[in-house]
Tab-separated table of C-alpha atoms in Angstrom:
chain	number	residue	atom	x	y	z
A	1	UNK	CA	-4.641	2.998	-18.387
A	2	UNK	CA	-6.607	0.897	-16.129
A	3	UNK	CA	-6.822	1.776	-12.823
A	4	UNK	CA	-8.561	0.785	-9.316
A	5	UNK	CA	-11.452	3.469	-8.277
A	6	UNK	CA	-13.182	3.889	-4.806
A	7	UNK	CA	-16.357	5.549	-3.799
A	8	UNK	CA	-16.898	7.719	-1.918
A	9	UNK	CA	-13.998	9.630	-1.451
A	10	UNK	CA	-14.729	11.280	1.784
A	11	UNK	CA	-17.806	9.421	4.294
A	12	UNK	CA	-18.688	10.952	7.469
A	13	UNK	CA	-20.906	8.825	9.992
A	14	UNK	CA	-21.793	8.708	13.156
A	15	UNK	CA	-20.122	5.525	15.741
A	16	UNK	CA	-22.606	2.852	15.935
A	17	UNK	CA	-23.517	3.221	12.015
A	18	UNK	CA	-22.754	0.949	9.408
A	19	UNK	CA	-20.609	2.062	6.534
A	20	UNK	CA	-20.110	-0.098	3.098
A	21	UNK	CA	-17.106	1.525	1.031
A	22	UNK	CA	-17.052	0.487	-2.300
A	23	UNK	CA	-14.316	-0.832	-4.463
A	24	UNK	CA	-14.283	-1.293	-8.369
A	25	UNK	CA	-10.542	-3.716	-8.708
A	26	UNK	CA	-9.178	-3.718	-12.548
A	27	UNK	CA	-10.635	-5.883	-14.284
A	28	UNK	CA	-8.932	-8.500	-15.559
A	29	UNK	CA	-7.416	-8.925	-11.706
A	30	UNK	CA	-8.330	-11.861	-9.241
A	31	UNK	CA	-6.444	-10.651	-6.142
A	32	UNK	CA	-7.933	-8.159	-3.885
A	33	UNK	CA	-7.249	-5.983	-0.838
A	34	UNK	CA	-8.124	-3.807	1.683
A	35	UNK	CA	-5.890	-1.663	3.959
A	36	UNK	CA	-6.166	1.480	5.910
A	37	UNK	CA	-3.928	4.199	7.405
A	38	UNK	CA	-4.669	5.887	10.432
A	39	UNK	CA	-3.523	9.664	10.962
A	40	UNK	CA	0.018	9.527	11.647
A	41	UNK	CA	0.304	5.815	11.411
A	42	UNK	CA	1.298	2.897	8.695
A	43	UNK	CA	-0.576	1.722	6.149
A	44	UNK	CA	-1.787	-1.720	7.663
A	45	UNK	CA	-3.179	-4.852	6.149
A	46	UNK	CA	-6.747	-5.745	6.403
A	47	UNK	CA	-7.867	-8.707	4.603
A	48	UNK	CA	-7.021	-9.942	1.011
A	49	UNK	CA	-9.619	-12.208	-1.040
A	50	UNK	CA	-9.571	-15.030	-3.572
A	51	UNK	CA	-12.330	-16.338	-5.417
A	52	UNK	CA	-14.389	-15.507	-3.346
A	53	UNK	CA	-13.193	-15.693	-0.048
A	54	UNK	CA	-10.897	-14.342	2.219
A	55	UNK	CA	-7.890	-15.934	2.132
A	56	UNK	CA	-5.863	-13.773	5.275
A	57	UNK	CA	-7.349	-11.249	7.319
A	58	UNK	CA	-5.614	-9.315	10.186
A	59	UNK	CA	-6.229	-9.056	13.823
A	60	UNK	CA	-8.175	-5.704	12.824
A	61	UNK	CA	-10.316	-7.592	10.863
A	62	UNK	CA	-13.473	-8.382	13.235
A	63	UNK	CA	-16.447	-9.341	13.188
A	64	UNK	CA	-17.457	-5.948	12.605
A	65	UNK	CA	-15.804	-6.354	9.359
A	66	UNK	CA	-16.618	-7.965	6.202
A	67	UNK	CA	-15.984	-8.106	2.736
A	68	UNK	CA	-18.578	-9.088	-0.655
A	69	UNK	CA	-17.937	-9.093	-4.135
A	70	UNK	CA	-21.451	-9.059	-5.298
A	71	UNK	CA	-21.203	-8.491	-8.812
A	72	UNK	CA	-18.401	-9.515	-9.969
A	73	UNK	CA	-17.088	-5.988	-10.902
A	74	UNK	CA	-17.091	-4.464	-7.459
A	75	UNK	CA	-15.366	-5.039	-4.033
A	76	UNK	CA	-17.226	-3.873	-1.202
A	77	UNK	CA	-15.661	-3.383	2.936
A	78	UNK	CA	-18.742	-3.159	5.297
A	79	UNK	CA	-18.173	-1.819	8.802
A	80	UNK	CA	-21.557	-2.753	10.725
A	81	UNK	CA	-21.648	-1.023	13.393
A	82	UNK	CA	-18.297	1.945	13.624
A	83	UNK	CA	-16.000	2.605	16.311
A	84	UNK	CA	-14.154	6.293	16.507
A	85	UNK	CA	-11.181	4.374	16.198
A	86	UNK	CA	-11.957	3.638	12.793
A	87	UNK	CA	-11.987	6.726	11.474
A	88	UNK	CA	-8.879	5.963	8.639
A	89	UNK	CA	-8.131	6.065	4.976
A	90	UNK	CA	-9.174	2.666	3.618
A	91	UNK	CA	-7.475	1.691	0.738
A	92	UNK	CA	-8.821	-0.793	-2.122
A	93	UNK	CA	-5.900	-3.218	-4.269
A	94	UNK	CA	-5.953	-5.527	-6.964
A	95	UNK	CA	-3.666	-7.491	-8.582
A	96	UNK	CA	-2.992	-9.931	-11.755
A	97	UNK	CA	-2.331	-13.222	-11.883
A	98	UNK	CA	0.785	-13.745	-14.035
A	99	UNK	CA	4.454	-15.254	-13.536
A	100	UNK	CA	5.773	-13.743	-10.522
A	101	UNK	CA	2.909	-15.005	-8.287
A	102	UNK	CA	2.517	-13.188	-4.864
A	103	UNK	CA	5.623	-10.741	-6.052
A	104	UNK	CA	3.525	-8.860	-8.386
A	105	UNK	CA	2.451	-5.313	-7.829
A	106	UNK	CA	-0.619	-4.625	-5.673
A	107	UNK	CA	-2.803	-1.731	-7.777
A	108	UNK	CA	-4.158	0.790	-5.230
A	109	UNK	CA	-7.296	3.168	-5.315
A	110	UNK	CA	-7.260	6.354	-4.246
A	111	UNK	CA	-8.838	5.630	-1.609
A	112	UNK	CA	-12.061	6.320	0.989
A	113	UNK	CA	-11.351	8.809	4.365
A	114	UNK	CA	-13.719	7.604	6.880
A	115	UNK	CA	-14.474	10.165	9.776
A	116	UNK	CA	-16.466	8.554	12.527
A	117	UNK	CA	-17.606	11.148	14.868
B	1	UNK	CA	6.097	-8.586	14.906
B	2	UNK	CA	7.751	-8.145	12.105
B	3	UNK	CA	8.897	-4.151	11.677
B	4	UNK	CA	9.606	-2.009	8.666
B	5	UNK	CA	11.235	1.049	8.701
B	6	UNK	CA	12.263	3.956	6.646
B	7	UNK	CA	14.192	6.856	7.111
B	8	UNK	CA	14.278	9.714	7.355
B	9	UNK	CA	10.806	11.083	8.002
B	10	UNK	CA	10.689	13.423	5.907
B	11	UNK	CA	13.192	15.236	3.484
B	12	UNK	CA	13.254	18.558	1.747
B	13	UNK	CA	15.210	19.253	-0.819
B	14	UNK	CA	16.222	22.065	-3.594
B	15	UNK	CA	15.668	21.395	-7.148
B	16	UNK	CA	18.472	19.646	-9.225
B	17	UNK	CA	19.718	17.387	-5.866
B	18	UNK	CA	20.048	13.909	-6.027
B	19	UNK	CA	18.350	12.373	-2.613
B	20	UNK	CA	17.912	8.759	-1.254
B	21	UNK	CA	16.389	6.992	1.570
B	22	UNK	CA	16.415	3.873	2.968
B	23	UNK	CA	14.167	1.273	3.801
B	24	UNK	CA	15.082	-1.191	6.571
B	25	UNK	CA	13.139	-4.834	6.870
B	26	UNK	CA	13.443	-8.306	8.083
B	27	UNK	CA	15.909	-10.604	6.493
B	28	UNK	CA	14.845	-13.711	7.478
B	29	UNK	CA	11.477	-15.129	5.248
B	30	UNK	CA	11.773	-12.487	2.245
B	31	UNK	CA	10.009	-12.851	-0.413
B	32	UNK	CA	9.871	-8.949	-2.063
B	33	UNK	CA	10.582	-5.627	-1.657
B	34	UNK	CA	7.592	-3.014	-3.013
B	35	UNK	CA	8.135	0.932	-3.345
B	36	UNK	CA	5.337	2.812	-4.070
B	37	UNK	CA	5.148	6.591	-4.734
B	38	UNK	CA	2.096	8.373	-2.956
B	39	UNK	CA	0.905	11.601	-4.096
B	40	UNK	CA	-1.854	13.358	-1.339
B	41	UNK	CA	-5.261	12.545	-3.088
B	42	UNK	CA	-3.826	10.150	-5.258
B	43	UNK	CA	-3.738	6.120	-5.844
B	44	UNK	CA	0.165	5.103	-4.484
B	45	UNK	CA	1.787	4.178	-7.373
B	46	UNK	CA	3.762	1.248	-7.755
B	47	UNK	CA	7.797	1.839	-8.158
B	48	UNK	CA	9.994	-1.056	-8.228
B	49	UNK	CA	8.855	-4.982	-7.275
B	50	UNK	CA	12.488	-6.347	-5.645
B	51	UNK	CA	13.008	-9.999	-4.891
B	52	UNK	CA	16.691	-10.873	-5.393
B	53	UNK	CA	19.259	-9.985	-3.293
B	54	UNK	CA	21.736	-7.801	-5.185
B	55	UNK	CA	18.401	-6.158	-7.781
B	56	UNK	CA	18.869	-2.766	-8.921
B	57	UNK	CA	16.370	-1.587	-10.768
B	58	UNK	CA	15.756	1.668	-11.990
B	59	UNK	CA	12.901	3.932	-13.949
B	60	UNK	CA	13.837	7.475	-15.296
B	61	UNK	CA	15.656	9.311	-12.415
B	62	UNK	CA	14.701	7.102	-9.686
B	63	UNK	CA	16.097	3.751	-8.929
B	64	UNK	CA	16.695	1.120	-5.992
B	65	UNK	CA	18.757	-1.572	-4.605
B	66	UNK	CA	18.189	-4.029	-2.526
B	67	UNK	CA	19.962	-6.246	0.840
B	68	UNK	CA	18.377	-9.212	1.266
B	69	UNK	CA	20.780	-10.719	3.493
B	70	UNK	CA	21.091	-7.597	5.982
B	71	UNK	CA	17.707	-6.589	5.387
B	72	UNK	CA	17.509	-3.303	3.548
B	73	UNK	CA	16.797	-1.273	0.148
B	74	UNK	CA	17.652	2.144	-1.167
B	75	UNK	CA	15.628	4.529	-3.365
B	76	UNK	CA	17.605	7.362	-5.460
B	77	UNK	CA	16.123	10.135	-7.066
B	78	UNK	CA	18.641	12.055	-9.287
B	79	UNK	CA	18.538	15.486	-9.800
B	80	UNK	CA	15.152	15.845	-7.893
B	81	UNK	CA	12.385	18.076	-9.833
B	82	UNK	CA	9.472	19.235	-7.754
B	83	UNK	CA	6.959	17.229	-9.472
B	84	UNK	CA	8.860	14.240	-7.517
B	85	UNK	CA	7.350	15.734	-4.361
B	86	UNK	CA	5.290	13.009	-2.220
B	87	UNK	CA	5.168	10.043	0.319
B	88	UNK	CA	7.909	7.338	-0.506
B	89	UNK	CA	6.698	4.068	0.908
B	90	UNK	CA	8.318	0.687	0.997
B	91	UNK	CA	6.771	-2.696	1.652
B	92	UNK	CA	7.597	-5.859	2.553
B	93	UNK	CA	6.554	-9.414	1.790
B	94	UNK	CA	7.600	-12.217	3.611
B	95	UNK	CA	4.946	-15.344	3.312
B	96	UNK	CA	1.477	-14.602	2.009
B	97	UNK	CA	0.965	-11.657	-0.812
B	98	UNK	CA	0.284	-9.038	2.264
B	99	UNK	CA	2.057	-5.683	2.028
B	100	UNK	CA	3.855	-4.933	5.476
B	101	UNK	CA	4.155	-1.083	5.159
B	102	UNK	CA	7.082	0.857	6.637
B	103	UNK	CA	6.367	4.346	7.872
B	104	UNK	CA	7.158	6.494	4.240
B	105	UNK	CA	9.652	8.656	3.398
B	106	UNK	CA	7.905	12.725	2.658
B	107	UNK	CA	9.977	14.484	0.127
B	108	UNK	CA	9.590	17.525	-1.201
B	109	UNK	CA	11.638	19.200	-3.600
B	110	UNK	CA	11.876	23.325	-3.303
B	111	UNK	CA	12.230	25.099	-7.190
């Protein structure tokens, strides 16, 4: 069964670093995501992007942020310079395009646990 | 700020209960209902998509209805098994395809 895979699992870096977490969506999908959970908290909403662009990003999402899909396969989050406060699970979705629009199922990885010491 | 909740926190239960939780959510603007079912070190896995007010849907031994007009949904697991041990999450779409995330429901089912 297809499914939505995310590397590295586990990335430690130092604040002030850049990080680039990496993404590889399901295939045939045109709809992709990135959220994150901090410790204790909600899974929140990053940014979601269409053919290539971003089509809704959160107040999270700042200039620190940004997203690529530079080969067509993967899905990349880049983090240029890291805050402590970012330390989080960062998830990676996809989803189809099919009748049911927006409605339809978001696909998760398994997700990336950035520590930012 | 629109606000999703779920209760309880966290549930544990003996093998061979039935358990359910609720998810609470705006009911103004809805578009879906999502439950997902997250096992630690694992993708969350999609559930149930809701939409209409009245849905009950249902997959093996869990299933879920859904409020629309006073804003809430229930999961049920019947006869719960451990392997049904994890994070219960709901989430909620209202105008774009964004998933607003309610805090998760922890179960875990004792043998």
């Amino acid at each position: 069964e297809p499914e939505v895979t995310q590397t590295p699992s586990h990335q430690v870096t130092q604040m002030g670093q850049e990080v680039i977490l990496r993404c590889v969506p399901i295939s045939n999908h045109l709809y992709f995501y990135w959220y994150r959970q901090i410790l204790g908290q909600k899974v929140e909403f990053l940014v979601s992007f269409y053919n290539n662009e971003i089509s809704e990003k959160s107040e999270i999402f700042d200039d620190q942020f940004s997203v690529e899909r530079p080969d067509g396969s993967n899905f990349t989050l880049k983090i240029r310079s890291t805050k402590l406060e970012d330390s989080a699970m960062y998830f990676c979705a996809s989803r189809d395009y099919k009748r049911g629009g927006d409605y339809n199922e978001q696909f998760f990885g398994p997700g990336t646990r950035l520590t930012v010491l | 700020i629109l606000n999703v909740e779920q209760s309880p926190q966290s549930l544990h239960v003996q093998e061979g209960d039935s358990t359910n939780f609720t998810c609470s959510f705006p009911s103004s603007n809805f578009y879906a209902l999502h439950w997902y079912r997250w096992e630690t070190a694992k993708s969350p896995e999609a559930l149930f998509v809701m939409t209409l007010n009245g849905d009950e849907k249902k997959k093996g031994r869990i299933s879920a209805t859904l409020n629309t007009k006073e804003g809430y949904s229930y999961l049920y697991i019947k006869g719960s098994q451990p392997e049904d041990s994890a994070t219960y999450l709901c989430a909620f779409i209202y105008n774009t395809d964004k998933l607003i995330f309610g805090t998760g429901t922890r179960l875990q089912v004792f043998p």
